[in-house]
Short mmCIF file of C-alpha atoms and ligand atoms in Angstrom, two decimals:
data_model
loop_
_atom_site.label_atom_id
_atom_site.label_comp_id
_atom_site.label_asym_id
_atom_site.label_seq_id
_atom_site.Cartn_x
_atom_site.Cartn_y
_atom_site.Cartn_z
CA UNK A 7 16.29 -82.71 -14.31
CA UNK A 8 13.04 -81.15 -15.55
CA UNK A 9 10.20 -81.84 -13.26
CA UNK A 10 7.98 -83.78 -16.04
CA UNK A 11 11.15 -86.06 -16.29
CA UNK A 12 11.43 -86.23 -12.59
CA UNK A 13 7.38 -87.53 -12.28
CA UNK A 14 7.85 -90.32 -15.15
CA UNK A 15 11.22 -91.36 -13.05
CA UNK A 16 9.04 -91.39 -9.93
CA UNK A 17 6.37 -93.83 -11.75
CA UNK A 18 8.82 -95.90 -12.93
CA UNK A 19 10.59 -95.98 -9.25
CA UNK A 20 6.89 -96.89 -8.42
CA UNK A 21 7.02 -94.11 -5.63
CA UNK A 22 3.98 -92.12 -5.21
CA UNK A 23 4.36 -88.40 -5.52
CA UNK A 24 2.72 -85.39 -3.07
CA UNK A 25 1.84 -82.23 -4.09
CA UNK A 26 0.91 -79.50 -1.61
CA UNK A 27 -1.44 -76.92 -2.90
CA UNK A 28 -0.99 -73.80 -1.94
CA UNK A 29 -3.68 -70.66 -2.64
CA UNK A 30 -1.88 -67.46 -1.78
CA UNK A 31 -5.13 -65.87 -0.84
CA UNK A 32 -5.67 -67.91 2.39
CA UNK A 33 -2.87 -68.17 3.79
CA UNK A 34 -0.09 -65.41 5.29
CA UNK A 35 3.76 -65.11 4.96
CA UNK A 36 4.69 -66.75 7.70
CA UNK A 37 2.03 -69.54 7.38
CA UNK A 38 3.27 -70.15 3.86
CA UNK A 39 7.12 -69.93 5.08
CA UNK A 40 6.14 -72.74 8.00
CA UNK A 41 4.61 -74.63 5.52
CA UNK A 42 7.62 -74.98 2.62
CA UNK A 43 9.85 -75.43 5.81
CA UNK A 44 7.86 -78.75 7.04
CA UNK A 45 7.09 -79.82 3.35
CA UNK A 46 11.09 -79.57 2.54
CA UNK A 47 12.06 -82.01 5.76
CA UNK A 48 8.91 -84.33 4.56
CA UNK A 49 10.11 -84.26 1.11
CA UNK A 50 7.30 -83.19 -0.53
CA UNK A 51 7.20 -83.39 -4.61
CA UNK A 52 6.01 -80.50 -5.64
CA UNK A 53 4.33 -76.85 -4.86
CA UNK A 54 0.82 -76.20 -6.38
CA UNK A 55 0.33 -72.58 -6.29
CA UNK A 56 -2.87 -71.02 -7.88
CA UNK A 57 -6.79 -70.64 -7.73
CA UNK A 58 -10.15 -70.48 -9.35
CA UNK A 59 -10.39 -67.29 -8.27
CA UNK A 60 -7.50 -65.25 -6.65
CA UNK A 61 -7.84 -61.22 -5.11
CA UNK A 62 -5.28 -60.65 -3.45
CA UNK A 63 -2.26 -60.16 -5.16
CA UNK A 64 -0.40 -62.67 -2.91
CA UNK A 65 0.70 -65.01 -5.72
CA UNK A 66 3.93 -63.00 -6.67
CA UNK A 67 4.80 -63.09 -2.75
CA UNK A 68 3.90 -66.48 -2.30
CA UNK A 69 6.04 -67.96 -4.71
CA UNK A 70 9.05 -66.32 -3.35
CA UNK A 71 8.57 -67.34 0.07
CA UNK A 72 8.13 -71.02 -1.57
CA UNK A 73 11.49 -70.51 -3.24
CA UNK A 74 13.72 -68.83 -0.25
CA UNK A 75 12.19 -71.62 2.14
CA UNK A 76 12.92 -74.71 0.40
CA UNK A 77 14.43 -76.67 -2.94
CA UNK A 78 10.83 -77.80 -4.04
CA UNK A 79 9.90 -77.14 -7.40
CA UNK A 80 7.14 -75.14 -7.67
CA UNK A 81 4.16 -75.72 -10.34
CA UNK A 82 1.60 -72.92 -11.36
CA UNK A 83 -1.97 -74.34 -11.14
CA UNK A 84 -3.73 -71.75 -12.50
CA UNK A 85 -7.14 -70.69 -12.63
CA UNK A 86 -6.75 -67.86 -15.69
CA UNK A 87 -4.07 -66.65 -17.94
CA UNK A 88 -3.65 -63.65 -14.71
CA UNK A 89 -1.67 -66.27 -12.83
CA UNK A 90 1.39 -66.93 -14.79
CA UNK A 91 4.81 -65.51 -12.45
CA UNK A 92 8.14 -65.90 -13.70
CA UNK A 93 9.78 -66.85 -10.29
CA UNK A 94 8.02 -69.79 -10.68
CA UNK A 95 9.08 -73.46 -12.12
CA UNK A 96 6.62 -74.62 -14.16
CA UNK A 97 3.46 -74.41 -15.05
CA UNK A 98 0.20 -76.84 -15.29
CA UNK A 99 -0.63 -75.75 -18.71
CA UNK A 100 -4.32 -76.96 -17.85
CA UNK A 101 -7.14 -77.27 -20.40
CA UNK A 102 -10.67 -77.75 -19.13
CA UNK A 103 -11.05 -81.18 -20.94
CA UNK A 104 -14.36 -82.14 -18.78
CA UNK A 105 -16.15 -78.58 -19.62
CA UNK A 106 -17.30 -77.27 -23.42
CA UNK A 107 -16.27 -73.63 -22.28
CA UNK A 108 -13.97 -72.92 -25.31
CA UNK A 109 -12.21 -70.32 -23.48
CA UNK A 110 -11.07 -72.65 -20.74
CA UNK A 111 -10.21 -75.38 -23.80
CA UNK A 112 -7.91 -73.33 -25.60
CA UNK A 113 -8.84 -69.62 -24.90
CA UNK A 114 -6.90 -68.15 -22.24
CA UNK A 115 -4.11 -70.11 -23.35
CA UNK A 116 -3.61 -68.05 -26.59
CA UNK A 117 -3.06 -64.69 -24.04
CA UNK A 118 -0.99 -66.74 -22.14
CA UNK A 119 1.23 -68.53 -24.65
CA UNK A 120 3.55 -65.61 -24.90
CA UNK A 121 4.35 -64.70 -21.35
CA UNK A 122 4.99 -68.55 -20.65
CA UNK A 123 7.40 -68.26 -23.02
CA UNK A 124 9.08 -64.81 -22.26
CA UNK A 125 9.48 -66.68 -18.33
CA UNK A 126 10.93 -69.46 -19.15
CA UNK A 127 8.76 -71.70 -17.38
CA UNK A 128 8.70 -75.14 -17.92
CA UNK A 129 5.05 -76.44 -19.44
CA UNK A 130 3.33 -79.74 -18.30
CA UNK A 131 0.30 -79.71 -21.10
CA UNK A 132 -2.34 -81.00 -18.43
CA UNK A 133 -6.20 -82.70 -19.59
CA UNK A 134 -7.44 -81.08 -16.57
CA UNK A 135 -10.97 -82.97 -15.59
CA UNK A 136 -13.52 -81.82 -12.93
CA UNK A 137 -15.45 -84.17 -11.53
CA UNK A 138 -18.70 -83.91 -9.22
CA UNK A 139 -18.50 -83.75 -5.64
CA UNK A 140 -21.89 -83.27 -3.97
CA UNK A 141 -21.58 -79.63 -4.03
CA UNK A 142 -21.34 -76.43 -6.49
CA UNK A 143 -17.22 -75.64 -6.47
CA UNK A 144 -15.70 -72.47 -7.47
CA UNK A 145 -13.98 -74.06 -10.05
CA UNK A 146 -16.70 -75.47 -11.98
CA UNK A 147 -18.78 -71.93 -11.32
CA UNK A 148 -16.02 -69.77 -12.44
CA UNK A 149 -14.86 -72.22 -15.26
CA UNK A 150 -18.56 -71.67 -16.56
CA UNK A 151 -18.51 -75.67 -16.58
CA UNK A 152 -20.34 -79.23 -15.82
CA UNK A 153 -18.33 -80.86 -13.88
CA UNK A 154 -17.98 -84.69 -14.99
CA UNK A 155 -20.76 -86.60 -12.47
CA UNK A 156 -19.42 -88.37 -9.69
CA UNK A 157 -20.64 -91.86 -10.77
CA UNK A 158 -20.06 -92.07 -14.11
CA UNK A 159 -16.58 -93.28 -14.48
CA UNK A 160 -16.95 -94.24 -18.43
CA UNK A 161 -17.07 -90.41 -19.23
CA UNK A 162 -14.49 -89.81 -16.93
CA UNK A 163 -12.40 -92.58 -18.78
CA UNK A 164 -13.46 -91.80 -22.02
CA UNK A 165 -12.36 -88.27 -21.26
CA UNK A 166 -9.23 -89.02 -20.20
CA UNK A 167 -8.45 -91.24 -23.10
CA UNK A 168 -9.11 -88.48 -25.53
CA UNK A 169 -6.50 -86.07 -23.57
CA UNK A 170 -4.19 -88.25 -23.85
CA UNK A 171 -4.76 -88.93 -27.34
CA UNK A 172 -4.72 -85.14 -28.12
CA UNK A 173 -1.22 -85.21 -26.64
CA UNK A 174 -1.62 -84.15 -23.03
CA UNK A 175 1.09 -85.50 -20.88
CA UNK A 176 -0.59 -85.87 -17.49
CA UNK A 177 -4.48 -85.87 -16.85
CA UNK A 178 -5.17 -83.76 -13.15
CA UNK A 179 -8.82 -85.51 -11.76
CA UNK A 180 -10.16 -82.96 -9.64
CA UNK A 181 -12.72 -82.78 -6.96
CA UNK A 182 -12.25 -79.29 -6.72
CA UNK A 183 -11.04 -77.64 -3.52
CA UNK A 184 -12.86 -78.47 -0.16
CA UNK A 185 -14.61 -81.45 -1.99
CA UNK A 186 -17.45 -83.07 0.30
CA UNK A 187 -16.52 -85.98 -1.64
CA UNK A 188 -13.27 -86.92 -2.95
CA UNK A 189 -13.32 -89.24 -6.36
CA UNK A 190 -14.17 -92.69 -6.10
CA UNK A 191 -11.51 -95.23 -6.22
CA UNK A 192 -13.22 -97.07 -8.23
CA UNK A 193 -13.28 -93.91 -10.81
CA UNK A 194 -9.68 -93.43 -10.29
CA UNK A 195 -8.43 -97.13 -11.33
CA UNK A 196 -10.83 -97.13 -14.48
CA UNK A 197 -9.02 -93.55 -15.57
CA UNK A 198 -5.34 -95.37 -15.29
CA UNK A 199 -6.17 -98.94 -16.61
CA UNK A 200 -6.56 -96.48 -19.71
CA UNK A 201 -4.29 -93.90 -19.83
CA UNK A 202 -0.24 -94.21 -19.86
CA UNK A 203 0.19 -90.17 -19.08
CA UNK A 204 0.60 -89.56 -14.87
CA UNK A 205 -2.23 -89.71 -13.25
CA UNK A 206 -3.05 -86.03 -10.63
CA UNK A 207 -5.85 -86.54 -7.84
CA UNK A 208 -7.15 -83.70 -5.82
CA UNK A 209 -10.03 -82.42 -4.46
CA UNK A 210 -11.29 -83.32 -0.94
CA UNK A 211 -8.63 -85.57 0.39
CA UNK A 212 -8.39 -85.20 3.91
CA UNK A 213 -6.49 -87.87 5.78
CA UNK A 214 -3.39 -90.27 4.81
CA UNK A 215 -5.96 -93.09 4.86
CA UNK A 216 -7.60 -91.30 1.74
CA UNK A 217 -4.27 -90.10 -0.18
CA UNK A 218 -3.31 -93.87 0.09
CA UNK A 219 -6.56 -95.28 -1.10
CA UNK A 220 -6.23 -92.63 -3.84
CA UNK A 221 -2.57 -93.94 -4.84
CA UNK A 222 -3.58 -97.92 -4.27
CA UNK A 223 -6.25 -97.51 -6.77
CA UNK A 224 -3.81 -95.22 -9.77
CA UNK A 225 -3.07 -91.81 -8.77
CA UNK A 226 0.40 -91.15 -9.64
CA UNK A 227 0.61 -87.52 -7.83
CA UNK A 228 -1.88 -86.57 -5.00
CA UNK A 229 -3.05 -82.92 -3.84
CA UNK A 230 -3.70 -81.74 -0.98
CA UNK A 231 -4.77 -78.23 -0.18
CA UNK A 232 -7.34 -77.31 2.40
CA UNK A 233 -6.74 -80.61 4.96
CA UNK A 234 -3.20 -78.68 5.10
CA UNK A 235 -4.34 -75.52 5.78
CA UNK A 236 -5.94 -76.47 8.74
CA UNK A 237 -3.55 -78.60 9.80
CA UNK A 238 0.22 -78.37 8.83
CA UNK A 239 1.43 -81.96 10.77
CA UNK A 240 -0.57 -83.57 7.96
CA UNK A 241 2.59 -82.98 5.47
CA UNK A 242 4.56 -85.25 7.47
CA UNK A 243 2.11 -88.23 8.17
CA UNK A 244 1.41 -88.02 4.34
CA UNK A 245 4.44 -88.13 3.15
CA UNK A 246 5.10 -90.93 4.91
CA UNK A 247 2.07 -92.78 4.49
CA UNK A 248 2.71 -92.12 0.83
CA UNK A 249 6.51 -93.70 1.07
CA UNK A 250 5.24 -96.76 2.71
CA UNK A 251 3.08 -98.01 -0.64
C1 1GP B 321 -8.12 -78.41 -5.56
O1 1GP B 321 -7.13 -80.52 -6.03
C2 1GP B 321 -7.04 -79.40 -5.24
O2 1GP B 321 -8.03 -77.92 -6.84
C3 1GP B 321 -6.95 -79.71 -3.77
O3 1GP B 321 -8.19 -79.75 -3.13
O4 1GP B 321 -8.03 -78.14 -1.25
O5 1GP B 321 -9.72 -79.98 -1.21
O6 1GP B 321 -7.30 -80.47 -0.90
P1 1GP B 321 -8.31 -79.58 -1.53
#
């Protein structure tokens, strides 16, 4: 089944989905091979693999490791049109929907169009919104972008609702990685009393308590990359937290 099938089948199961974000820079081989070994028994959703700004070359390696370790389908989130890999999956096709950086809007995809195609991969067309979070992110600095204030949850929603109406099939709410603060439940459930498209939170989320508050109030998929990184038993006591909603 192709993964954007598999999410709307999850929604309609009404299980919440878990996506564990992976940047290739931070981590090393056998960190990455530990981790797609405990995210496979926890049965994790989906692979994130990507970042706002990536020097390392890793992402190639990365996604192979992902893919001999375990049976999870593996998304590219990326952060340009550099970090499209053919042994991935799919791919977030993300435009910057909360910035007025044309490149980021439409852009980078024209470069990367072709080579998405050449691979193969699978493309989610993603209204990909940054929100604030009480601190400067990569993300919005290298995206040359405002990120959406953390408050104002009619922008956010109006936002969304354009997206969707411009034929995006999943809106991704982000934080952006490390997030002081995570976005507001309250933000969250006016974006999906709105929208019909899945609903992606990330940015900041830290403990199951969190993800679950996250997933009570509309997210659809959650994402978790740092809180992982520092601690790998947090795959498990998500995923379950997650399964008991
Ligand atoms: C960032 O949404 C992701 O783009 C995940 O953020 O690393 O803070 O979990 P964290």
């Amino acid at each position: 089944m192709k993964i954007y099938s598999r999410i709307l089948e999850n929604i309609k199961k009404n299980k919440k989905q878990f996506a564990v974000l992976i940047d290739p820079d931070k981590l090393e081989k056998e960190e990455i091979s530990k981790i797609s070994k405990t995210a496979n028994e926890a049965g994790v959703d989906f692979f994130f693999v990507g970042g706002s700004l990536l020097t390392n070359d890793n992402l190639d390696n990365c996604i192979k490791i992902l893919k001999q370790n375990s049976k999870i389908p593996v998304l590219i989130f990326p952060g340009n049109n550099l970090q499209i890999n053919q042994n991935a999956d799919g791919i977030l096709f993300l435009s910057l929907i909360s910035g007025r950086n044309a490149e980021m809007l439409i852009g980078k995809h024209v470069i990367a169009a072709p080579y998405i195609k050449a691979f193969g991969l699978e493309v989610i067309p993603t209204g990909y919104m940054l929100i604030d979070s009480g601190k400067a992110t990569t993300a919005s600095y290298m995206s040359n972008s405002f990120p959406i204030p953390h408050e104002k949850d009619e922008i956010a929603m109006c936002t969304a609702m354009a997206g969707e109406m411009l034929g995006l099939k999943t809106i991704y709410m982000d934080a952006g990685s490390g997030a002081e603060k995570s976005i507001s439940a309250k933000m969250i459930s006016k974006v999906k009393q709105n929208i019909s498209v899945p609903l992606i939170i990330g940015g900041g989320i830290k403990t199951s308590e969190k993800a679950v508050e996250c997933c009570r109030a509309g997210a659809d998929i959650i994402v978790i990359g740092n809180a992982i990184e520092d601690n790998f038993q947090l795959i498990g006591s998500i995923s379950g937290a997650l399964k008991k909603i």
